Amino acid sequence: MIDIHSHLLPGIDDGSENWEESLRMARSAVQSGTTEVVITHHILDNTEYKLEAEILNKYAEMKQRLEEAGVPLVLHLAAEIYYQPDMELDHRISTFNNNGRYFLVEFPMQGIPRGVDEKFFDLILNGKTPIIAHPERNFGILKNPDRAYDFVQRGALLQMNAASLEGRYGEGVKALAIALLKSRLIHFIGSDGHNDHRRPMRIGQVYNTIRELWGERTAQLMFYEHPRKALLGEEIKAPEPLPVEPVQKRSLLSPFNLLRKLVSKGA
Ligand SMILES: [Fe+2]
């Protein structure tokens, strides 16, 4: 399996704290069936590209340490770019393996930024494909799941966190994750792994769940074929999406409950 979202390198952001933890995360990923992982540290604004040199150095060192420790995990590099109208996408870590095409973009959890549709339209016209990180955790999409459908219809792709389907961000997020999967709106599953305890780098169980519920072919697309194409910068022909069904009981969707859950779980 290929995991396209992780915070594996130590001391860069709120991910791994030291080399020992990074190695434990990598071992745990391999145990759960992951063979390749994309390292995607937060880039919160353009000034954070100053971290690029450190990320590149630690990326090389991590590869070496995995080899020395005999951990069979192949690494790739990108970033999790916090959406800004002026976000820069021409740095070495901006796109997957610097292929100039696919990039992972995160919205503020509270909602969908103003102007993002126009910005994505321009980017897509210019050959860039946004992969929206964990839309099932975004309050704007929780309130109005058809926004996810609109993004995909216009050429963006969506990455769900494995933990969302496991219910680790609460029932509201889990219900939305299921609704998005049913509507064929999820193209990738990522661990969004930050550490070796609360937010591990494991996606194996969710692979099994998706295979059981939606079949082997769907699981293969999300865990192998789409990630491989995103890494190679090749065209991804996503399945035709369906409009999203109403999500769930109203109580779970009350703004207060959702905000409380989102805030208590952190970003
Ligand atoms: Fe992340």
PDB file of C-alpha atoms and ligand atoms in Angstrom:
ATOM      1  CA  MET A   1       0.000   0.000   0.000  1.00  0.00           C
ATOM      2  CA  ILE A   2       1.073   3.573  -0.631  1.00  0.00           C
ATOM      3  CA  ASP A   3       0.282   6.116   2.073  1.00  0.00           C
ATOM      4  CA  ILE A   4       0.269   9.640   0.598  1.00  0.00           C
ATOM      5  CA  HIS A   5       0.071  11.715   3.787  1.00  0.00           C
ATOM      6  CA  SER A   6       2.488  11.626   6.733  1.00  0.00           C
ATOM      7  CA  HIS A   7       4.594  13.735   9.067  1.00  0.00           C
ATOM      8  CA  LEU A   8       7.431  11.266   9.442  1.00  0.00           C
ATOM      9  CA  LEU A   9      10.598  13.352   9.708  1.00  0.00           C
ATOM     10  CA  PRO A  10      11.617  14.408  13.205  1.00  0.00           C
ATOM     11  CA  GLY A  11      11.548  17.971  14.473  1.00  0.00           C
ATOM     12  CA  ILE A  12       9.941  19.647  11.450  1.00  0.00           C
ATOM     13  CA  ASP A  13       6.367  20.313  12.555  1.00  0.00           C
ATOM     14  CA  ASP A  14       3.906  18.702  14.976  1.00  0.00           C
ATOM     15  CA  GLY A  15       4.867  15.275  13.613  1.00  0.00           C
ATOM     16  CA  SER A  16       7.581  12.940  14.860  1.00  0.00           C
ATOM     17  CA  GLU A  17       9.744  14.296  17.663  1.00  0.00           C
ATOM     18  CA  ASN A  18      12.966  12.352  17.160  1.00  0.00           C
ATOM     19  CA  TRP A  19      14.652   9.723  14.998  1.00  0.00           C
ATOM     20  CA  GLU A  20      13.636   6.899  17.333  1.00  0.00           C
ATOM     21  CA  GLU A  21       9.969   7.824  17.010  1.00  0.00           C
ATOM     22  CA  SER A  22      10.283   8.141  13.210  1.00  0.00           C
ATOM     23  CA  LEU A  23      11.749   4.663  13.066  1.00  0.00           C
ATOM     24  CA  ARG A  24       8.975   3.253  15.252  1.00  0.00           C
ATOM     25  CA  MET A  25       6.377   4.917  12.997  1.00  0.00           C
ATOM     26  CA  ALA A  26       8.013   3.413   9.926  1.00  0.00           C
ATOM     27  CA  ARG A  27       8.144  -0.066  11.468  1.00  0.00           C
ATOM     28  CA  SER A  28       4.500   0.177  12.470  1.00  0.00           C
ATOM     29  CA  ALA A  29       3.544   1.248   8.936  1.00  0.00           C
ATOM     30  CA  VAL A  30       5.367  -1.719   7.422  1.00  0.00           C
ATOM     31  CA  GLN A  31       3.656  -4.067   9.891  1.00  0.00           C
ATOM     32  CA  SER A  32       0.272  -2.753   8.774  1.00  0.00           C
ATOM     33  CA  GLY A  33       1.136  -3.452   5.130  1.00  0.00           C
ATOM     34  CA  THR A  34       2.451  -0.087   3.918  1.00  0.00           C
ATOM     35  CA  THR A  35       5.246  -0.379   1.385  1.00  0.00           C
ATOM     36  CA  GLU A  36       5.646   3.274   0.384  1.00  0.00           C
ATOM     37  CA  VAL A  37       4.911   6.539   2.113  1.00  0.00           C
ATOM     38  CA  VAL A  38       4.868  10.156   1.003  1.00  0.00           C
ATOM     39  CA  ILE A  39       6.313  12.566   3.558  1.00  0.00           C
ATOM     40  CA  THR A  40       4.107  15.679   3.669  1.00  0.00           C
ATOM     41  CA  HIS A  41       5.082  18.172   6.342  1.00  0.00           C
ATOM     42  CA  HIS A  42       2.988  21.272   6.937  1.00  0.00           C
ATOM     43  CA  ILE A  43       3.811  24.345   4.891  1.00  0.00           C
ATOM     44  CA  LEU A  44       1.587  26.917   6.551  1.00  0.00           C
ATOM     45  CA  ASP A  45       2.616  29.838   4.349  1.00  0.00           C
ATOM     46  CA  ASN A  46       5.299  30.635   1.800  1.00  0.00           C
ATOM     47  CA  THR A  47       7.824  31.673   4.462  1.00  0.00           C
ATOM     48  CA  GLU A  48       7.849  28.074   5.689  1.00  0.00           C
ATOM     49  CA  TYR A  49       9.626  26.972   2.562  1.00  0.00           C
ATOM     50  CA  LYS A  50      12.691  28.018   4.516  1.00  0.00           C
ATOM     51  CA  LEU A  51      12.325  24.520   6.042  1.00  0.00           C
ATOM     52  CA  GLU A  52      12.926  22.936   2.668  1.00  0.00           C
ATOM     53  CA  ALA A  53      16.694  22.433   3.028  1.00  0.00           C
ATOM     54  CA  GLU A  54      16.231  20.798   6.437  1.00  0.00           C
ATOM     55  CA  ILE A  55      13.438  18.583   5.072  1.00  0.00           C
ATOM     56  CA  LEU A  56      15.602  17.475   2.151  1.00  0.00           C
ATOM     57  CA  ASN A  57      18.525  16.672   4.466  1.00  0.00           C
ATOM     58  CA  LYS A  58      16.387  14.746   6.927  1.00  0.00           C
ATOM     59  CA  TYR A  59      14.626  12.948   4.060  1.00  0.00           C
ATOM     60  CA  ALA A  60      18.006  11.652   2.848  1.00  0.00           C
ATOM     61  CA  GLU A  61      19.016  10.720   6.383  1.00  0.00           C
ATOM     62  CA  MET A  62      15.705   8.916   6.999  1.00  0.00           C
ATOM     63  CA  LYS A  63      16.241   6.793   3.901  1.00  0.00           C
ATOM     64  CA  GLN A  64      19.673   5.867   5.139  1.00  0.00           C
ATOM     65  CA  ARG A  65      18.446   5.046   8.626  1.00  0.00           C
ATOM     66  CA  LEU A  66      15.662   2.828   7.246  1.00  0.00           C
ATOM     67  CA  GLU A  67      18.185   0.961   5.158  1.00  0.00           C
ATOM     68  CA  GLU A  68      20.552   0.485   8.103  1.00  0.00           C
ATOM     69  CA  ALA A  69      17.679  -0.717  10.288  1.00  0.00           C
ATOM     70  CA  GLY A  70      16.421  -3.073   7.571  1.00  0.00           C
ATOM     71  CA  VAL A  71      12.957  -1.474   7.396  1.00  0.00           C
ATOM     72  CA  PRO A  72      11.550  -2.012   3.883  1.00  0.00           C
ATOM     73  CA  LEU A  73       9.717   1.270   3.426  1.00  0.00           C
ATOM     74  CA  VAL A  74      10.146   3.348   0.265  1.00  0.00           C
ATOM     75  CA  LEU A  75       9.960   7.102   0.838  1.00  0.00           C
ATOM     76  CA  HIS A  76       8.656   9.902  -1.366  1.00  0.00           C
ATOM     77  CA  LEU A  77       8.526  13.612  -0.734  1.00  0.00           C
ATOM     78  CA  ALA A  78       5.898  16.360  -0.978  1.00  0.00           C
ATOM     79  CA  ALA A  79       4.230  18.749   1.499  1.00  0.00           C
ATOM     80  CA  GLU A  80       0.839  19.475   3.040  1.00  0.00           C
ATOM     81  CA  ILE A  81       0.299  23.024   1.870  1.00  0.00           C
ATOM     82  CA  TYR A  82      -2.113  25.168   3.836  1.00  0.00           C
ATOM     83  CA  TYR A  83      -4.345  26.877   1.315  1.00  0.00           C
ATOM     84  CA  GLN A  84      -3.451  30.493   0.569  1.00  0.00           C
ATOM     85  CA  PRO A  85      -4.444  32.379  -2.586  1.00  0.00           C
ATOM     86  CA  ASP A  86      -0.749  33.118  -3.179  1.00  0.00           C
ATOM     87  CA  MET A  87       0.609  29.688  -2.214  1.00  0.00           C
ATOM     88  CA  GLU A  88       3.783  28.816  -4.120  1.00  0.00           C
ATOM     89  CA  LEU A  89       3.912  25.463  -5.899  1.00  0.00           C
ATOM     90  CA  ASP A  90       7.296  25.635  -7.595  1.00  0.00           C
ATOM     91  CA  HIS A  91       9.509  24.524  -4.729  1.00  0.00           C
ATOM     92  CA  ARG A  92      11.118  21.087  -4.686  1.00  0.00           C
ATOM     93  CA  ILE A  93       8.758  19.850  -1.990  1.00  0.00           C
ATOM     94  CA  SER A  94       5.569  21.477  -3.332  1.00  0.00           C
ATOM     95  CA  THR A  95       4.475  18.668  -5.629  1.00  0.00           C
ATOM     96  CA  PHE A  96       4.765  14.899  -5.306  1.00  0.00           C
ATOM     97  CA  ASN A  97       8.386  13.955  -5.957  1.00  0.00           C
ATOM     98  CA  ASN A  98       8.703  17.380  -7.583  1.00  0.00           C
ATOM     99  CA  ASN A  99       6.616  16.248 -10.571  1.00  0.00           C
ATOM    100  CA  GLY A 100       5.106  19.711 -10.981  1.00  0.00           C
ATOM    101  CA  ARG A 101       1.573  18.368 -11.040  1.00  0.00           C
ATOM    102  CA  TYR A 102      -0.021  16.809  -7.944  1.00  0.00           C
ATOM    103  CA  PHE A 103       0.044  18.646  -4.631  1.00  0.00           C
ATOM    104  CA  LEU A 104      -1.592  18.028  -1.250  1.00  0.00           C
ATOM    105  CA  VAL A 105      -3.540  21.021   0.013  1.00  0.00           C
ATOM    106  CA  GLU A 106      -5.217  21.570   3.356  1.00  0.00           C
ATOM    107  CA  PHE A 107      -8.073  23.941   4.179  1.00  0.00           C
ATOM    108  CA  PRO A 108      -8.673  25.532   7.569  1.00  0.00           C
ATOM    109  CA  MET A 109     -10.846  23.097   9.523  1.00  0.00           C
ATOM    110  CA  GLN A 110     -13.531  25.719  10.109  1.00  0.00           C
ATOM    111  CA  GLY A 111     -14.577  25.992   6.480  1.00  0.00           C
ATOM    112  CA  ILE A 112     -13.830  26.351   2.808  1.00  0.00           C
ATOM    113  CA  PRO A 113     -11.749  29.418   1.965  1.00  0.00           C
ATOM    114  CA  ARG A 114     -13.341  32.118  -0.139  1.00  0.00           C
ATOM    115  CA  GLY A 115     -12.134  32.164  -3.736  1.00  0.00           C
ATOM    116  CA  VAL A 116     -10.757  28.629  -3.682  1.00  0.00           C
ATOM    117  CA  ASP A 117     -12.925  27.483  -6.620  1.00  0.00           C
ATOM    118  CA  GLU A 118     -11.511  30.167  -8.899  1.00  0.00           C
ATOM    119  CA  LYS A 119      -7.968  29.511  -7.695  1.00  0.00           C
ATOM    120  CA  PHE A 120      -8.269  25.760  -8.305  1.00  0.00           C
ATOM    121  CA  PHE A 121      -9.802  26.415 -11.707  1.00  0.00           C
ATOM    122  CA  ASP A 122      -6.731  28.459 -12.699  1.00  0.00           C
ATOM    123  CA  LEU A 123      -4.336  25.875 -11.315  1.00  0.00           C
ATOM    124  CA  ILE A 124      -6.079  22.975 -13.060  1.00  0.00           C
ATOM    125  CA  LEU A 125      -6.025  24.884 -16.347  1.00  0.00           C
ATOM    126  CA  ASN A 126      -2.279  25.231 -15.812  1.00  0.00           C
ATOM    127  CA  GLY A 127      -1.738  21.512 -15.350  1.00  0.00           C
ATOM    128  CA  LYS A 128      -1.731  21.364 -11.534  1.00  0.00           C
ATOM    129  CA  THR A 129      -4.013  18.954  -9.682  1.00  0.00           C
ATOM    130  CA  PRO A 130      -5.007  19.728  -6.085  1.00  0.00           C
ATOM    131  CA  ILE A 131      -5.438  16.768  -3.756  1.00  0.00           C
ATOM    132  CA  ILE A 132      -7.551  18.055  -0.877  1.00  0.00           C
ATOM    133  CA  ALA A 133      -6.386  16.618   2.458  1.00  0.00           C
ATOM    134  CA  HIS A 134      -9.016  15.069   4.748  1.00  0.00           C
ATOM    135  CA  PRO A 135     -12.161  16.851   3.442  1.00  0.00           C
ATOM    136  CA  GLU A 136     -14.219  14.724   5.847  1.00  0.00           C
ATOM    137  CA  ARG A 137     -12.743  16.766   8.718  1.00  0.00           C
ATOM    138  CA  ASN A 138     -13.636  20.132   7.212  1.00  0.00           C
ATOM    139  CA  PHE A 139     -16.571  21.907   8.794  1.00  0.00           C
ATOM    140  CA  GLY A 140     -17.682  23.518   5.512  1.00  0.00           C
ATOM    141  CA  ILE A 141     -17.923  20.105   3.846  1.00  0.00           C
ATOM    142  CA  LEU A 142     -19.572  18.594   6.916  1.00  0.00           C
ATOM    143  CA  LYS A 143     -22.241  21.279   6.629  1.00  0.00           C
ATOM    144  CA  ASN A 144     -22.570  20.942   2.875  1.00  0.00           C
ATOM    145  CA  PRO A 145     -21.144  17.665   1.524  1.00  0.00           C
ATOM    146  CA  ASP A 146     -22.114  18.562  -2.049  1.00  0.00           C
ATOM    147  CA  ARG A 147     -19.133  20.924  -2.020  1.00  0.00           C
ATOM    148  CA  ALA A 148     -16.941  17.804  -2.143  1.00  0.00           C
ATOM    149  CA  TYR A 149     -18.821  16.681  -5.260  1.00  0.00           C
ATOM    150  CA  ASP A 150     -18.304  20.108  -6.842  1.00  0.00           C
ATOM    151  CA  PHE A 151     -14.560  20.051  -6.210  1.00  0.00           C
ATOM    152  CA  VAL A 152     -14.217  16.630  -7.815  1.00  0.00           C
ATOM    153  CA  GLN A 153     -16.408  17.530 -10.777  1.00  0.00           C
ATOM    154  CA  ARG A 154     -14.065  20.432 -11.422  1.00  0.00           C
ATOM    155  CA  GLY A 155     -10.917  18.307 -11.360  1.00  0.00           C
ATOM    156  CA  ALA A 156      -9.667  18.177  -7.776  1.00  0.00           C
ATOM    157  CA  LEU A 157      -9.064  14.868  -5.973  1.00  0.00           C
ATOM    158  CA  LEU A 158      -9.774  13.976  -2.352  1.00  0.00           C
ATOM    159  CA  GLN A 159      -7.675  12.213   0.304  1.00  0.00           C
ATOM    160  CA  MET A 160      -9.391  10.737   3.349  1.00  0.00           C
ATOM    161  CA  ASN A 161      -7.660   9.969   6.640  1.00  0.00           C
ATOM    162  CA  ALA A 162      -7.765   6.305   7.633  1.00  0.00           C
ATOM    163  CA  ALA A 163      -8.592   7.329  11.203  1.00  0.00           C
ATOM    164  CA  SER A 164     -11.774   9.070  10.024  1.00  0.00           C
ATOM    165  CA  LEU A 165     -13.293   5.787   8.891  1.00  0.00           C
ATOM    166  CA  GLU A 166     -12.200   4.172  12.144  1.00  0.00           C
ATOM    167  CA  GLY A 167     -14.223   6.773  14.038  1.00  0.00           C
ATOM    168  CA  ARG A 168     -11.234   8.344  15.764  1.00  0.00           C
ATOM    169  CA  TYR A 169     -12.391  11.900  15.008  1.00  0.00           C
ATOM    170  CA  GLY A 170     -15.942  11.201  16.149  1.00  0.00           C
ATOM    171  CA  GLU A 171     -19.158   9.871  14.653  1.00  0.00           C
ATOM    172  CA  GLY A 172     -19.939  12.947  12.528  1.00  0.00           C
ATOM    173  CA  VAL A 173     -16.627  12.724  10.690  1.00  0.00           C
ATOM    174  CA  LYS A 174     -17.013   8.959  10.296  1.00  0.00           C
ATOM    175  CA  ALA A 175     -20.513   9.336   8.821  1.00  0.00           C
ATOM    176  CA  LEU A 176     -19.261  11.908   6.336  1.00  0.00           C
ATOM    177  CA  ALA A 177     -16.290   9.692   5.430  1.00  0.00           C
ATOM    178  CA  ILE A 178     -18.708   6.865   4.626  1.00  0.00           C
ATOM    179  CA  ALA A 179     -20.990   9.166   2.621  1.00  0.00           C
ATOM    180  CA  LEU A 180     -18.036  10.422   0.560  1.00  0.00           C
ATOM    181  CA  LEU A 181     -16.808   6.874  -0.058  1.00  0.00           C
ATOM    182  CA  LYS A 182     -20.282   5.776  -1.149  1.00  0.00           C
ATOM    183  CA  SER A 183     -20.369   8.656  -3.610  1.00  0.00           C
ATOM    184  CA  ARG A 184     -17.000   7.600  -5.070  1.00  0.00           C
ATOM    185  CA  LEU A 185     -15.507  10.912  -4.016  1.00  0.00           C
ATOM    186  CA  ILE A 186     -12.433   9.561  -2.218  1.00  0.00           C
ATOM    187  CA  HIS A 187      -9.377   8.863  -4.366  1.00  0.00           C
ATOM    188  CA  PHE A 188      -6.680   8.277  -1.754  1.00  0.00           C
ATOM    189  CA  ILE A 189      -6.388   7.098   1.826  1.00  0.00           C
ATOM    190  CA  GLY A 190      -3.625   8.551   3.966  1.00  0.00           C
ATOM    191  CA  SER A 191      -2.589   7.926   7.540  1.00  0.00           C
ATOM    192  CA  ASP A 192      -1.794  11.591   8.276  1.00  0.00           C
ATOM    193  CA  GLY A 193       0.554   9.877  10.739  1.00  0.00           C
ATOM    194  CA  HIS A 194       2.123  12.266  13.221  1.00  0.00           C
ATOM    195  CA  ASN A 195       3.578   9.977  15.904  1.00  0.00           C
ATOM    196  CA  ASP A 196       3.767   6.406  17.152  1.00  0.00           C
ATOM    197  CA  HIS A 197       0.844   6.495  19.582  1.00  0.00           C
ATOM    198  CA  ARG A 198      -2.206   8.753  19.100  1.00  0.00           C
ATOM    199  CA  ARG A 199      -1.863   9.345  15.345  1.00  0.00           C
ATOM    200  CA  PRO A 200       0.048   6.367  13.950  1.00  0.00           C
ATOM    201  CA  MET A 201       1.129   5.790  10.360  1.00  0.00           C
ATOM    202  CA  ARG A 202      -1.173   2.830   9.762  1.00  0.00           C
ATOM    203  CA  ILE A 203      -3.705   2.277   6.981  1.00  0.00           C
ATOM    204  CA  GLY A 204      -3.917  -1.523   6.782  1.00  0.00           C
ATOM    205  CA  GLN A 205      -7.152  -1.989   8.695  1.00  0.00           C
ATOM    206  CA  VAL A 206      -8.946   0.578   6.588  1.00  0.00           C
ATOM    207  CA  TYR A 207      -7.713  -1.164   3.452  1.00  0.00           C
ATOM    208  CA  ASN A 208      -9.514  -4.280   4.682  1.00  0.00           C
ATOM    209  CA  THR A 209     -12.667  -2.347   5.538  1.00  0.00           C
ATOM    210  CA  ILE A 210     -12.811  -0.680   2.130  1.00  0.00           C
ATOM    211  CA  ARG A 211     -12.168  -3.965   0.355  1.00  0.00           C
ATOM    212  CA  GLU A 212     -14.993  -5.618   2.292  1.00  0.00           C
ATOM    213  CA  LEU A 213     -17.475  -2.793   1.735  1.00  0.00           C
ATOM    214  CA  TRP A 214     -16.623  -1.606  -1.770  1.00  0.00           C
ATOM    215  CA  GLY A 215     -14.578  -4.419  -3.267  1.00  0.00           C
ATOM    216  CA  GLU A 216     -10.996  -5.227  -4.155  1.00  0.00           C
ATOM    217  CA  ARG A 217     -10.921  -2.984  -7.219  1.00  0.00           C
ATOM    218  CA  THR A 218     -11.853   0.148  -5.245  1.00  0.00           C
ATOM    219  CA  ALA A 219      -9.250  -0.643  -2.593  1.00  0.00           C
ATOM    220  CA  GLN A 220      -6.602  -1.180  -5.263  1.00  0.00           C
ATOM    221  CA  LEU A 221      -7.373   2.175  -6.837  1.00  0.00           C
ATOM    222  CA  MET A 222      -7.153   4.098  -3.569  1.00  0.00           C
ATOM    223  CA  PHE A 223      -4.159   2.365  -2.049  1.00  0.00           C
ATOM    224  CA  TYR A 224      -2.046   1.588  -5.142  1.00  0.00           C
ATOM    225  CA  GLU A 225      -3.062   2.902  -8.527  1.00  0.00           C
ATOM    226  CA  HIS A 226      -4.049   6.482  -7.784  1.00  0.00           C
ATOM    227  CA  PRO A 227      -1.049   7.055  -5.488  1.00  0.00           C
ATOM    228  CA  ARG A 228       1.325   5.579  -8.057  1.00  0.00           C
ATOM    229  CA  LYS A 229      -0.033   7.865 -10.766  1.00  0.00           C
ATOM    230  CA  ALA A 230       0.113  10.872  -8.451  1.00  0.00           C
ATOM    231  CA  LEU A 231       3.771  10.091  -7.763  1.00  0.00           C
ATOM    232  CA  LEU A 232       4.564   9.671 -11.444  1.00  0.00           C
ATOM    233  CA  GLY A 233       2.575  12.765 -12.416  1.00  0.00           C
ATOM    234  CA  GLU A 234       0.300  10.713 -14.663  1.00  0.00           C
ATOM    235  CA  GLU A 235      -3.369  11.371 -15.453  1.00  0.00           C
ATOM    236  CA  ILE A 236      -5.798   9.934 -12.894  1.00  0.00           C
ATOM    237  CA  LYS A 237      -9.172   9.043 -14.346  1.00  0.00           C
ATOM    238  CA  ALA A 238     -11.323   9.141 -11.250  1.00  0.00           C
ATOM    239  CA  PRO A 239     -14.574   7.176 -11.172  1.00  0.00           C
ATOM    240  CA  GLU A 240     -17.640   9.268 -12.013  1.00  0.00           C
ATOM    241  CA  PRO A 241     -18.829  10.655  -8.657  1.00  0.00           C
ATOM    242  CA  LEU A 242     -22.382  10.479  -7.384  1.00  0.00           C
ATOM    243  CA  PRO A 243     -24.133  13.298  -5.516  1.00  0.00           C
ATOM    244  CA  VAL A 244     -23.655  12.877  -1.779  1.00  0.00           C
ATOM    245  CA  GLU A 245     -26.547  11.390   0.186  1.00  0.00           C
ATOM    246  CA  PRO A 246     -27.764  13.243   3.278  1.00  0.00           C
ATOM    247  CA  VAL A 247     -25.207  12.363   5.883  1.00  0.00           C
ATOM    248  CA  GLN A 248     -26.821  11.359   9.144  1.00  0.00           C
ATOM    249  CA  LYS A 249     -28.862  12.274  12.159  1.00  0.00           C
ATOM    250  CA  ARG A 250     -29.185  15.991  12.596  1.00  0.00           C
ATOM    251  CA  SER A 251     -27.883  16.028  16.127  1.00  0.00           C
ATOM    252  CA  LEU A 252     -24.447  14.864  15.011  1.00  0.00           C
ATOM    253  CA  LEU A 253     -24.311  17.662  12.512  1.00  0.00           C
ATOM    254  CA  SER A 254     -25.123  20.429  14.942  1.00  0.00           C
ATOM    255  CA  PRO A 255     -22.469  23.099  14.552  1.00  0.00           C
ATOM    256  CA  PHE A 256     -21.704  23.063  18.254  1.00  0.00           C
ATOM    257  CA  ASN A 257     -21.042  19.311  18.438  1.00  0.00           C
ATOM    258  CA  LEU A 258     -18.908  19.304  15.337  1.00  0.00           C
ATOM    259  CA  LEU A 259     -16.825  22.277  16.320  1.00  0.00           C
ATOM    260  CA  ARG A 260     -16.283  20.821  19.770  1.00  0.00           C
ATOM    261  CA  LYS A 261     -15.038  17.563  18.272  1.00  0.00           C
ATOM    262  CA  LEU A 262     -12.824  19.253  15.699  1.00  0.00           C
ATOM    263  CA  VAL A 263     -11.268  21.547  18.285  1.00  0.00           C
ATOM    264  CA  SER A 264     -10.721  18.802  20.837  1.00  0.00           C
ATOM    265  CA  LYS A 265      -8.939  16.590  18.287  1.00  0.00           C
ATOM    266  CA  GLY A 266      -6.630  19.325  17.030  1.00  0.00           C
ATOM    267  CA  ALA A 267      -5.513  19.902  13.453  1.00  0.00           C
TER     268      ALA A 267
HETATM  269 FE    FE B   1      -1.313  16.191   7.831  1.00  0.00          FE
END
